[in-house]
Structures are given as C-alpha cells and as structure tokens.
CSV table of C-alpha atoms in Angstrom, one decimal:
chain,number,residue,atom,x,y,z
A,1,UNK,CA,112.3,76.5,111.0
A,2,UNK,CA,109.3,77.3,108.6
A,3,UNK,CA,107.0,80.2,109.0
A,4,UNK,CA,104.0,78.2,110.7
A,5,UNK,CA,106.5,76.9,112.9
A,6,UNK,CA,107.5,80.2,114.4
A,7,UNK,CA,103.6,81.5,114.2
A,8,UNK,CA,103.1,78.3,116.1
A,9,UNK,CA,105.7,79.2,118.6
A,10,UNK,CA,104.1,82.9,119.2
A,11,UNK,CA,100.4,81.1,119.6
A,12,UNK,CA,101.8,79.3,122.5
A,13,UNK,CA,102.7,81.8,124.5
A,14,UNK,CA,99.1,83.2,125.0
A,15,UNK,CA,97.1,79.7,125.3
A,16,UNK,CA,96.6,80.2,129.0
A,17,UNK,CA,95.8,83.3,129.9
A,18,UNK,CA,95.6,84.9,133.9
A,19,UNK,CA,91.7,84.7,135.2
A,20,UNK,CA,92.0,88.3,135.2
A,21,UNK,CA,93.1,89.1,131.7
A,22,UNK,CA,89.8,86.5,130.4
A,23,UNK,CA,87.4,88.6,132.3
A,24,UNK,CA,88.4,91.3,130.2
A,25,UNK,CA,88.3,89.6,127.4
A,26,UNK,CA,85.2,88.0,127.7
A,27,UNK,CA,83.9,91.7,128.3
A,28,UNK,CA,85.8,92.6,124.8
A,29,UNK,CA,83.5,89.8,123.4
A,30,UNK,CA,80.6,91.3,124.7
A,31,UNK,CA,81.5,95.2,124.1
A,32,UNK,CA,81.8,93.6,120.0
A,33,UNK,CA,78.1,91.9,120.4
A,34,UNK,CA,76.7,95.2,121.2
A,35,UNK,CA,78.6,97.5,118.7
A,36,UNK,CA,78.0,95.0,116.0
A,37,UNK,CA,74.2,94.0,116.8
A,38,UNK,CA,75.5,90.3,116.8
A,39,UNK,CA,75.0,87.2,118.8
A,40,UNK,CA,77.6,86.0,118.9
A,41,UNK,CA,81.6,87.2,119.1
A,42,UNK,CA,84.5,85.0,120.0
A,43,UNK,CA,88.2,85.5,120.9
A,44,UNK,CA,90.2,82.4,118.7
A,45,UNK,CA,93.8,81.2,119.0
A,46,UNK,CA,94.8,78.9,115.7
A,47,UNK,CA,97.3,76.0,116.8
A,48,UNK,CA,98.1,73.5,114.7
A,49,UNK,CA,95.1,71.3,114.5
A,50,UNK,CA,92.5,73.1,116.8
A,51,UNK,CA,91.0,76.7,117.3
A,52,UNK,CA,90.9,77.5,120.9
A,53,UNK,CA,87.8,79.8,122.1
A,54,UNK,CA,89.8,82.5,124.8
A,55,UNK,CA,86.6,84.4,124.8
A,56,UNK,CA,83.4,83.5,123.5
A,57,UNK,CA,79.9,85.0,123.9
A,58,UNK,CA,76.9,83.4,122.3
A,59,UNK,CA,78.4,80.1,122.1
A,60,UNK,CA,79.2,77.1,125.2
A,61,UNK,CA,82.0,75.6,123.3
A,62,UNK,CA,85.9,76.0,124.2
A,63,UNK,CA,87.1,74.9,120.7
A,64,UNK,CA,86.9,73.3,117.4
A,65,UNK,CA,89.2,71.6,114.6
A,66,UNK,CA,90.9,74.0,112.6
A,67,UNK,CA,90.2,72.6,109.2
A,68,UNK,CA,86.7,74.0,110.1
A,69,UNK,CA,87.7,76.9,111.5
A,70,UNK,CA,86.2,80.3,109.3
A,71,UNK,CA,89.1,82.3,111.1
A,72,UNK,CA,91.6,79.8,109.2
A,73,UNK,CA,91.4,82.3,106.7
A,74,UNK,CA,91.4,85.6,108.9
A,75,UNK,CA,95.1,84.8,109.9
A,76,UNK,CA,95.9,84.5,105.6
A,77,UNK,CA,95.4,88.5,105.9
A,78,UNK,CA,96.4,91.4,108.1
A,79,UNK,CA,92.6,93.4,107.2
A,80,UNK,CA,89.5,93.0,108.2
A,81,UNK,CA,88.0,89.8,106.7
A,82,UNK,CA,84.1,90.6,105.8
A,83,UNK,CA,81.6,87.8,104.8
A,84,UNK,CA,78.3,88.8,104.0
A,85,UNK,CA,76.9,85.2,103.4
A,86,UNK,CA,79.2,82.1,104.1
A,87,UNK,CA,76.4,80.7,101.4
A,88,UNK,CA,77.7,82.6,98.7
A,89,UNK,CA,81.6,82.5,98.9
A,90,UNK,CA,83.2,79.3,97.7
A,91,UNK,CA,85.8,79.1,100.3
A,92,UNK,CA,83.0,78.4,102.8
A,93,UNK,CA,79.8,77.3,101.3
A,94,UNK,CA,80.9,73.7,102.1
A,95,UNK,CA,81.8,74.2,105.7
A,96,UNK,CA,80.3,71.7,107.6
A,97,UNK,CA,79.8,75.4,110.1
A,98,UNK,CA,78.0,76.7,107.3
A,99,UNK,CA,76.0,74.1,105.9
A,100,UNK,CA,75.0,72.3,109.1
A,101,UNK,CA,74.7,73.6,112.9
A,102,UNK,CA,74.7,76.3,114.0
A,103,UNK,CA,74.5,77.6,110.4
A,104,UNK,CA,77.0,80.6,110.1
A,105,UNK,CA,75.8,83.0,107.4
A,106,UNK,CA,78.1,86.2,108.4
A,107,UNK,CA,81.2,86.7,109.6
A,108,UNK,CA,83.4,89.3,109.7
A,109,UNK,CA,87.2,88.9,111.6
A,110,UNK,CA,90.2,91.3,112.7
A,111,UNK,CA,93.6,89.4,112.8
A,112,UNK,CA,95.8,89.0,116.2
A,113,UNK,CA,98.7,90.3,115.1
A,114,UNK,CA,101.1,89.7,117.7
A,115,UNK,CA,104.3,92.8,118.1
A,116,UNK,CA,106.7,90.5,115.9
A,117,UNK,CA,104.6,89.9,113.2
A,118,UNK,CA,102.7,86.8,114.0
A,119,UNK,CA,99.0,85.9,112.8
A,120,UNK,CA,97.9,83.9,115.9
A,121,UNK,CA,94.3,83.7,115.4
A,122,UNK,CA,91.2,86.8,115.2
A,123,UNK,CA,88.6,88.6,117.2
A,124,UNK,CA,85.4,88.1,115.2
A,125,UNK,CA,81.8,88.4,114.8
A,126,UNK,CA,79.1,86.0,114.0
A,127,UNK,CA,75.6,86.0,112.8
A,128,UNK,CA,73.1,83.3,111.2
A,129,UNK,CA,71.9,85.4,108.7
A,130,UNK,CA,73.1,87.5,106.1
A,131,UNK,CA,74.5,90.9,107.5
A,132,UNK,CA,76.9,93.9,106.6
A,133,UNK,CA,78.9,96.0,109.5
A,134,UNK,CA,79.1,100.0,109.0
A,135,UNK,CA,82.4,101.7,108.8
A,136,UNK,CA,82.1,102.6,112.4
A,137,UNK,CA,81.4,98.9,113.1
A,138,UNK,CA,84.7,97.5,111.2
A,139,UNK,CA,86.5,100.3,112.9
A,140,UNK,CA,85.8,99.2,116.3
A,141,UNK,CA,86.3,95.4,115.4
A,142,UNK,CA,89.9,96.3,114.4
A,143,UNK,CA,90.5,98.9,117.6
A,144,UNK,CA,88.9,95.9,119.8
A,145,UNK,CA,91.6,93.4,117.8
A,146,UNK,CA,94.0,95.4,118.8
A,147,UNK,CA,93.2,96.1,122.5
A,148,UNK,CA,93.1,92.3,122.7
A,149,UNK,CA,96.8,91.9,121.5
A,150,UNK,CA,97.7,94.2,123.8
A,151,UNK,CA,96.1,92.9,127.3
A,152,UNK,CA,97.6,89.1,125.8
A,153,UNK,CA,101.3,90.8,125.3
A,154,UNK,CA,100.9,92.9,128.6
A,155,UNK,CA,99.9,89.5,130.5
A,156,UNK,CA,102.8,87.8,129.1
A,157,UNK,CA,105.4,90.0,129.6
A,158,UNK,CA,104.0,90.7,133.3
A,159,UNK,CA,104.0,86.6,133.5
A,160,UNK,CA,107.5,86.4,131.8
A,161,UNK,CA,108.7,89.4,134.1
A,162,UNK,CA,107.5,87.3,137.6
A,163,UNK,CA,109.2,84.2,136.0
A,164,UNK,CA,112.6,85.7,135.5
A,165,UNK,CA,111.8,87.6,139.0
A,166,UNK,CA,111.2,84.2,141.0
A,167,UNK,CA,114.2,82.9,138.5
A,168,UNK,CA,116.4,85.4,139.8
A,169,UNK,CA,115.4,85.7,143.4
A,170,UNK,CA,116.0,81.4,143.7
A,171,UNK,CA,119.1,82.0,141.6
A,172,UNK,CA,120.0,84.7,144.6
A,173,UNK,CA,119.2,82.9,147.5
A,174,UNK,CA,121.4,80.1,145.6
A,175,UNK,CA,124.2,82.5,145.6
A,176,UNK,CA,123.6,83.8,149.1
A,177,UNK,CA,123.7,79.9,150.5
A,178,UNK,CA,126.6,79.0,148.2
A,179,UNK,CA,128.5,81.9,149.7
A,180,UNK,CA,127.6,81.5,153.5
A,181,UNK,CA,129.2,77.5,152.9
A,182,UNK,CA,132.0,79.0,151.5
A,183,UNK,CA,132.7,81.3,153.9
A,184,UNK,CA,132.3,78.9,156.7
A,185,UNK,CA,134.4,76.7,154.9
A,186,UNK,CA,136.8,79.5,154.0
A,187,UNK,CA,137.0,81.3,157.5
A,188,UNK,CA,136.9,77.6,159.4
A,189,UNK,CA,140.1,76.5,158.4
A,190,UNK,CA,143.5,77.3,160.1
A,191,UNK,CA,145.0,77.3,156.8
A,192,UNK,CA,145.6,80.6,155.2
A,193,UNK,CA,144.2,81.3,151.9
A,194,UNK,CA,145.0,84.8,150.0
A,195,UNK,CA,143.6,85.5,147.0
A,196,UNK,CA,145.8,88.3,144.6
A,197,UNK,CA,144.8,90.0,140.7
A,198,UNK,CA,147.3,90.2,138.0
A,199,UNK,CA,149.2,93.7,140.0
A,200,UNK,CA,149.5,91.1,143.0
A,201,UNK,CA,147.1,93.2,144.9
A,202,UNK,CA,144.9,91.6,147.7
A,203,UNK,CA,141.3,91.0,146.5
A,204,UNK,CA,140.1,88.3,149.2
A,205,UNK,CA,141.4,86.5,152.3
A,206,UNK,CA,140.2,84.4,155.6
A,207,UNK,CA,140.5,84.7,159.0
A,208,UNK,CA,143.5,82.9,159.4
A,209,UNK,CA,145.1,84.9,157.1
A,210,UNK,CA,144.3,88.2,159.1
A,211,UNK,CA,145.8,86.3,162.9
A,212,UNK,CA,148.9,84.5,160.2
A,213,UNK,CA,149.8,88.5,159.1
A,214,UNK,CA,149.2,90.5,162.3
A,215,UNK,CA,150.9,87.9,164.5
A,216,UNK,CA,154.4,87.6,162.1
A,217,UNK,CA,154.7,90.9,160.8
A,218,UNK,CA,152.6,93.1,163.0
A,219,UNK,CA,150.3,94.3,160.0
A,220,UNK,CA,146.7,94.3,159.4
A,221,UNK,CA,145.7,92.7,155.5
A,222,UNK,CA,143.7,95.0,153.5
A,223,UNK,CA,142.6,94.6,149.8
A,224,UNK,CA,144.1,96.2,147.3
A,225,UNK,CA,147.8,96.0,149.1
A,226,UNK,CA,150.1,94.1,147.7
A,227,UNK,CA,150.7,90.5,148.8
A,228,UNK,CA,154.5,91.3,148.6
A,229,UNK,CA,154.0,93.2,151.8
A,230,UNK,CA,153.2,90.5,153.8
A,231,UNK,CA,156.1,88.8,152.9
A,232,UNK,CA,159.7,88.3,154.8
A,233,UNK,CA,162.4,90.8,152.9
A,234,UNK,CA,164.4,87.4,151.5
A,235,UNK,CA,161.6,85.9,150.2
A,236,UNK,CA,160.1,88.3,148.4
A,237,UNK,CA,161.9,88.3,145.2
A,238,UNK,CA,161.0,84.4,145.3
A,239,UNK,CA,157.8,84.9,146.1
A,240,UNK,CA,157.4,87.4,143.0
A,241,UNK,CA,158.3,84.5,140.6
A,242,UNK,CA,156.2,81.8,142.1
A,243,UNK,CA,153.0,84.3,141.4
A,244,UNK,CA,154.5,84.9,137.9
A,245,UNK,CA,154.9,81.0,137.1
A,246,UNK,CA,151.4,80.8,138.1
A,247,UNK,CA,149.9,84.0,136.3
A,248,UNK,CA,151.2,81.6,133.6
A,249,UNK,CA,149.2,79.1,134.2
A,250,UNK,CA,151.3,76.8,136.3
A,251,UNK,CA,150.3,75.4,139.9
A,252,UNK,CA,153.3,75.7,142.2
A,253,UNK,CA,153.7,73.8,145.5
A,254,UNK,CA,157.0,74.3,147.9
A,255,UNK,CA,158.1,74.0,151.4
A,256,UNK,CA,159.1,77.1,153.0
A,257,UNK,CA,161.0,77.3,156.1
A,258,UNK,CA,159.9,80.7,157.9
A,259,UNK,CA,162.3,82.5,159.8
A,260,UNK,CA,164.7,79.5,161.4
A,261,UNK,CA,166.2,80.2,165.2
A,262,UNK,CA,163.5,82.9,165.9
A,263,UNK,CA,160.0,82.6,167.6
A,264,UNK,CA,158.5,82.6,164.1
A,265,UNK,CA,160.3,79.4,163.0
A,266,UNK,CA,157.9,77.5,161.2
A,267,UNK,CA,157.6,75.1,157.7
A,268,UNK,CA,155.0,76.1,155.6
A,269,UNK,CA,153.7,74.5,152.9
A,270,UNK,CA,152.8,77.0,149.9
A,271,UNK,CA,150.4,77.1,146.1
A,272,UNK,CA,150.4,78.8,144.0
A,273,UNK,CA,147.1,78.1,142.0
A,274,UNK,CA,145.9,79.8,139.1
A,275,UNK,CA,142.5,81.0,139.2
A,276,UNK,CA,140.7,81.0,135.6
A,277,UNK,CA,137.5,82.7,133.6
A,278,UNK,CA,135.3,81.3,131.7
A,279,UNK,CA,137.1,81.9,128.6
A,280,UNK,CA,140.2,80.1,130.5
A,281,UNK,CA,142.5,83.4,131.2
A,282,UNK,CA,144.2,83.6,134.2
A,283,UNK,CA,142.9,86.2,136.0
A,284,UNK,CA,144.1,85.7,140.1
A,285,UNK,CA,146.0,83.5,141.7
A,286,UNK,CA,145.3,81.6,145.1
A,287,UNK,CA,147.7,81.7,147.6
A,288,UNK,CA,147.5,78.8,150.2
A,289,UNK,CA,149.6,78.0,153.3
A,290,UNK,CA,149.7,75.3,155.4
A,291,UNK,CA,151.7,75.0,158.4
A,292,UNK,CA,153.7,71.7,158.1
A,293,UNK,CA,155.7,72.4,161.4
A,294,UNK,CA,155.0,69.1,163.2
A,295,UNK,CA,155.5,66.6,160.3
A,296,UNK,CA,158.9,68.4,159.5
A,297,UNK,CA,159.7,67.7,163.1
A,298,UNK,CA,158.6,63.8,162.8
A,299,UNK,CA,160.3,63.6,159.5
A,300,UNK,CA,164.1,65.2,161.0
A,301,UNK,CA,162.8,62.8,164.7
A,302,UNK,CA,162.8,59.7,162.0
A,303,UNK,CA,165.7,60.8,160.1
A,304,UNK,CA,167.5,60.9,163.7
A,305,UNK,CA,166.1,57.4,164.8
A,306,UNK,CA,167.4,56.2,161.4
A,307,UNK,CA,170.5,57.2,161.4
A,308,UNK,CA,170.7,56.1,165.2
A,309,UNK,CA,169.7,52.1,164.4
A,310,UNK,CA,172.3,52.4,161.2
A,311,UNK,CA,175.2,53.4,163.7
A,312,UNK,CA,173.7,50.3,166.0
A,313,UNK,CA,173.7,47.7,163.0
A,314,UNK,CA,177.1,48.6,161.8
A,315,UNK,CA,178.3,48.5,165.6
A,316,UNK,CA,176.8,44.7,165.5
A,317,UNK,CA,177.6,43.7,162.4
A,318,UNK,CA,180.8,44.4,162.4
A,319,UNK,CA,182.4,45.3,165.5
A,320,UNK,CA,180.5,42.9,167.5
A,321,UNK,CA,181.1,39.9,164.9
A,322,UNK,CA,184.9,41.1,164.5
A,323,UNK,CA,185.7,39.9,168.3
A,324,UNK,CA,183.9,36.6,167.5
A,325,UNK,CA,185.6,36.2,164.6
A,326,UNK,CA,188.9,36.6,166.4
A,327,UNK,CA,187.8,33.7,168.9
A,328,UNK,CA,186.8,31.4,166.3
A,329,UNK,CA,190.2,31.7,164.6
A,330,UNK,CA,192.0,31.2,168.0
A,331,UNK,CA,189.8,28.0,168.9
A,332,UNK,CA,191.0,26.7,165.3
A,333,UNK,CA,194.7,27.0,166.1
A,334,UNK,CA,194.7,25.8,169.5
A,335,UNK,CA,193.0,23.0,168.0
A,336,UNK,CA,195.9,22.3,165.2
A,337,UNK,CA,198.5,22.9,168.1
A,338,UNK,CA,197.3,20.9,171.3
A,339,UNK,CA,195.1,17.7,172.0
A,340,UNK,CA,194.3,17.7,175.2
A,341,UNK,CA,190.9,19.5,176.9
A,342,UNK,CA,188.9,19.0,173.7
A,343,UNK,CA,185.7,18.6,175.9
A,344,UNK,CA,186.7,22.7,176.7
A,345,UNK,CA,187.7,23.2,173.2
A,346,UNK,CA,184.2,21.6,172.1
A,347,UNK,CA,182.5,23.9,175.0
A,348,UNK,CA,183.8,26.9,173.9
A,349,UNK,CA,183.1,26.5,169.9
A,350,UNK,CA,179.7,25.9,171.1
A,351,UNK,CA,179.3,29.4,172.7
A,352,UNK,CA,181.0,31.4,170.6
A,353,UNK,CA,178.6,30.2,168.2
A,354,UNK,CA,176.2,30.6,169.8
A,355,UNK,CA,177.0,34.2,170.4
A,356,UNK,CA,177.6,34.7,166.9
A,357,UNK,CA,174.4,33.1,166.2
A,358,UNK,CA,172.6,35.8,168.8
A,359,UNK,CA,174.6,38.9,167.0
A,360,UNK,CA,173.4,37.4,163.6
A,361,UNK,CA,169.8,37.7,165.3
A,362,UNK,CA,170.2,41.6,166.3
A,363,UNK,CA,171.6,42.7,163.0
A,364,UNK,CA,168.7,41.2,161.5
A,365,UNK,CA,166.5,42.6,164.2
A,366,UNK,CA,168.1,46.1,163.5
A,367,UNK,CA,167.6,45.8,160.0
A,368,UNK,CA,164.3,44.8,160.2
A,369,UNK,CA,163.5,47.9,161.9
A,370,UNK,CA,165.6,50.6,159.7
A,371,UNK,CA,163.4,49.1,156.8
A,372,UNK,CA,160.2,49.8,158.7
A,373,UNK,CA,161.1,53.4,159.9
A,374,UNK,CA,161.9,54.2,156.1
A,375,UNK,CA,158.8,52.8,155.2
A,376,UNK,CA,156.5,54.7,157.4
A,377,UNK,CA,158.8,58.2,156.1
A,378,UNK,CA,158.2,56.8,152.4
C-alpha cells in the first residue's frame, strides 16, 4: 500500500466527528480568528478528491475540491506554512481561490499530524488582504493544531473504546445464551456425559452423571478427581486404555455390560471422543454413556424367538415330512403287491399329499418369518 493510501486510511477515521467534539472545534476556529485578527479560520480534512470543512468560521461552505485546496500544500510539510500574498507565490497565484471569489491573499496553516505520522489535513487562517502573524500568533496556530489532533484522537479512541465495548458486551451475551442452550441441552439428557484433561481428571460433567455415580458407587463427582474413580475395579485398567486411544486422537465406541447378576446389571454404550484446540491438539476427552439395557434385552428376546422358529422349521421340515415320506413309500409297494381297493389306495395318495403339501406350506411359513425377525435385528 502507498503512502497516500495509508494517509488516506488515517483521514477516515476522523471524517465524522461526535456533535460534541465540533462545538469545540468550531470554538478552536473562533479562539484562532481572535488571536490572529482574521476573518476567517477553518478546520480541513484532505481526502482523496475533496477538502472537508470540520470547523469553519467566516465561511457557509462544508467543502471544496482538493486540487483547489491552499492546505494541499500544508500537509507537504510538518511547519507552519506562511503566505503573505497568495498573489505573489507561484504555487498559488493561479488558484481559481486566489484569483477569483472570495480572493484569498493570506494564509498561513499548521499541519494535523495525527500520533502515527499522518498529514490529514491543517488548522489555518485566512485573510483577503496581504497580512503577516507575530511569533506569538504562529505559536498559538501550532499549539491550537495540536489541541485539535488531540480532541479528534481522544474522540476516536473513546468511539473505538464504546465499539469494542458494545462488541464485547453482544459477544458476552452471545456466550451467556450459547451456554444456558448448552446446559439445558447438557443437563436434559439422561445420558451421562464426563468431560476429563490429559491426567484424566474431571473438568465438567451433567446431571445425569452426578445421579449415574452416587447411585452405582455411592460417590459424589467432583472436578479435578480422577474419572478412574468412578469406575468398577475390573474395568479400570480397560478403561485407562480407551482414554489413551483417544488422547491419541481416536474416537472409541463399545458396549459395556455393567455388573451382570447384581441390581446394577446394565449395558451401556460408551465414547470415547477426543476433544481438540484450535491448533488441532488433543486436549480432553468426552466421555459418553448411554444406557442400552432394553435393546440388549430385545436383541437376546429376538435371538431367542429365532432360535425358537429354527427348532420349529427343522421339526417340519424334516421330522414332519420324514413320516410322510414313509407313507408314500408304503402306498407305492402296496401298489406293486395288491390290486384290489385302488379307489382307497387313490384316497389315501390324495391325503398324504395333501398333508405333505400343507407341511411344505408351514416350512415356508416358518421361513418366511426367521427371515423377517433377522431382518428387523439387521
């Protein structure tokens, strides 16, 4: 970025001024009338293609172009820029200022000099005749310069100061309603949620978690105890590893079946989640539980039911069908050996296949069903 591009930059930060810091300047203006015997004294700011009027006594103008601005040349210097008769110097005896209305003959400016460096425009002095300014006079022009810089920086760093407090305050109440959500979320659920750092200490946990630890192990979870604690003796050594896994950055999920025959016997499912920075480092890792108890029992109810109508189709399809078989292979002999009933003979090949028929139905029936069950498991 060029030079006049970061002078440009500074400018804007002072282009609108609070009502209360252009009262004083406008009395600046007029303090600089009086100790200069002068009609006219203005306040500029120097953009890019227009000089803005901040202050202004002696004139009813807000601004002009900048290509006809006298303090164009102000901002070239960090003195005092003194200009007995405009008529007389070459670098404004041209200006359409000069030459034309309202006829400028002296001027004399101070440079705004802003705290890093930056020439953003001047506090100056006019008169339509040729003039000179005492030492005391050029004294107080520079001392009123300055007093100017400093009521613009103290407004914007007061304004700046109230934007990053209003910034900061939204950005809290953010936080605050972020963290009431997640708290209801976080204490609303039945599932446990434990939160440990790298020693496996405690650093957060939910309601559930507090009624999960006091009700199976009689304890009351604190931060800053070790999750290991909270754990049954056999398990904790496994327990250890799935938090080391996941302090390495993998995300472990297992059943756990808590306690089996006693009061506490329970499935569980378990994660192991890492929890990362910024700078992705682990630096926690979330422990969730949910309690599968009831779909463990559907799944072994299933398995049961399953293994019930397997038992059933191999009872039909074979132990059924063998008896049936057996007839069929009777009827066929009789048949070779005697003649006579073959109306009985032709009644009885009709039932028996017709009962073989029926089993064929069920075993199809039961295997119908066995597929469905293991569906609705899969």
């Amino acid at each position: 970025m060029s030079e006049e591009l970061y002078r440009l930059n500074a400018v804007s930060r002072f282009k609108q001024p609070d009502a209360a810091v252009t009262t004083d300047l406008n009395e600046i203006v007029n303090l600089a009338t009086q100790i200069c015997d002068m009609p006219v004294a203005l306040i500029t700011l120097l953009d890019e293609d227009t000089q803005w009027f901040k202050a202004s006594k002696g004139v009813d103008i807000d601004c002009t172009a900048r290509e006809v601005s006298l303090c164009n040349h102000t901002i070239l210097q960090n003195n005092l820029l003194i200009v007995n008769d405009t008529r007389l110097d070459e670098r404004f005896n041209n200006n359409p200022l000069v030459i034309g209305e309202p006829f400028v003959c002296f001027y004399a400016g101070a440079t705004l000099t802003t705290t890093d460096g930056y020439a953003i425009g001047s506090l100056c002095v006019i008169d339509f005749e040729p003039r000179e300014l005492t030492e005391l006079q050029q004294n107080s022009l520079k001392v009123l310069s300055k007093q100017v810089m400093n009521l613009m920086e103290l407004n914007h760093t007061l304004n700046n100061m109230q934007r990053q407090q209003e910034h900061s305050q939204k950005q809290n109440t953010l936080i605050e309603e972020s963290e009431l959500k997640l708290n209801a979320i976080f204490n609303s659920t039945k599932d446990t949620h434990i939160l440990v750092n790298s020693k496996l200490e405690v650093m957060a946990f939910n309601r559930a978690s507090t009624a999960f630890v006091r009700n199976a192990y009689g304890k009351t979870i604190k931060p800053g105890i070790s999750v290991l604690e909270y754990a049954d003796r056999e398990a904790v050594e496994t327990f250890a590893n799935y938090f080391k896994n996941a302090f390495a950055g993998k995300t472990i999920k297992v059943e756990w079946h808590m306690r089996p025959g006693t009061k506490f016997d329970s499935w569980k499912e378990l994660e192991f989640i890492p929890v990362k920075n910024s700078a992705k480092k682990v630096i926690g890792v979330a422990l969730n539980s949910t309690d599968i108890t009831e779909r463990k029992l559907q799944e072994a109810q299933i398995n049961i039911q399953n293994a019930a109508l397997t038992r059933i189709a191999i009872i039909q399809s074979h132990e059924l069908r063998r008896p049936v078989a057996s007839l069929l292979g009777i009827m066929a002999l009789i048949k070779m050996e005697q003649n006579s009933s073959p109306d009985y003979f032709d009644m009885m090949e009709v039932t028996v296949k017709e009962l073989d028929l029926k089993i064929r139905e069920i075993v199809k029936d039961s295997e119908t069903t066995i597929n469905n069950h293991l569906a609705i498991v899969a």
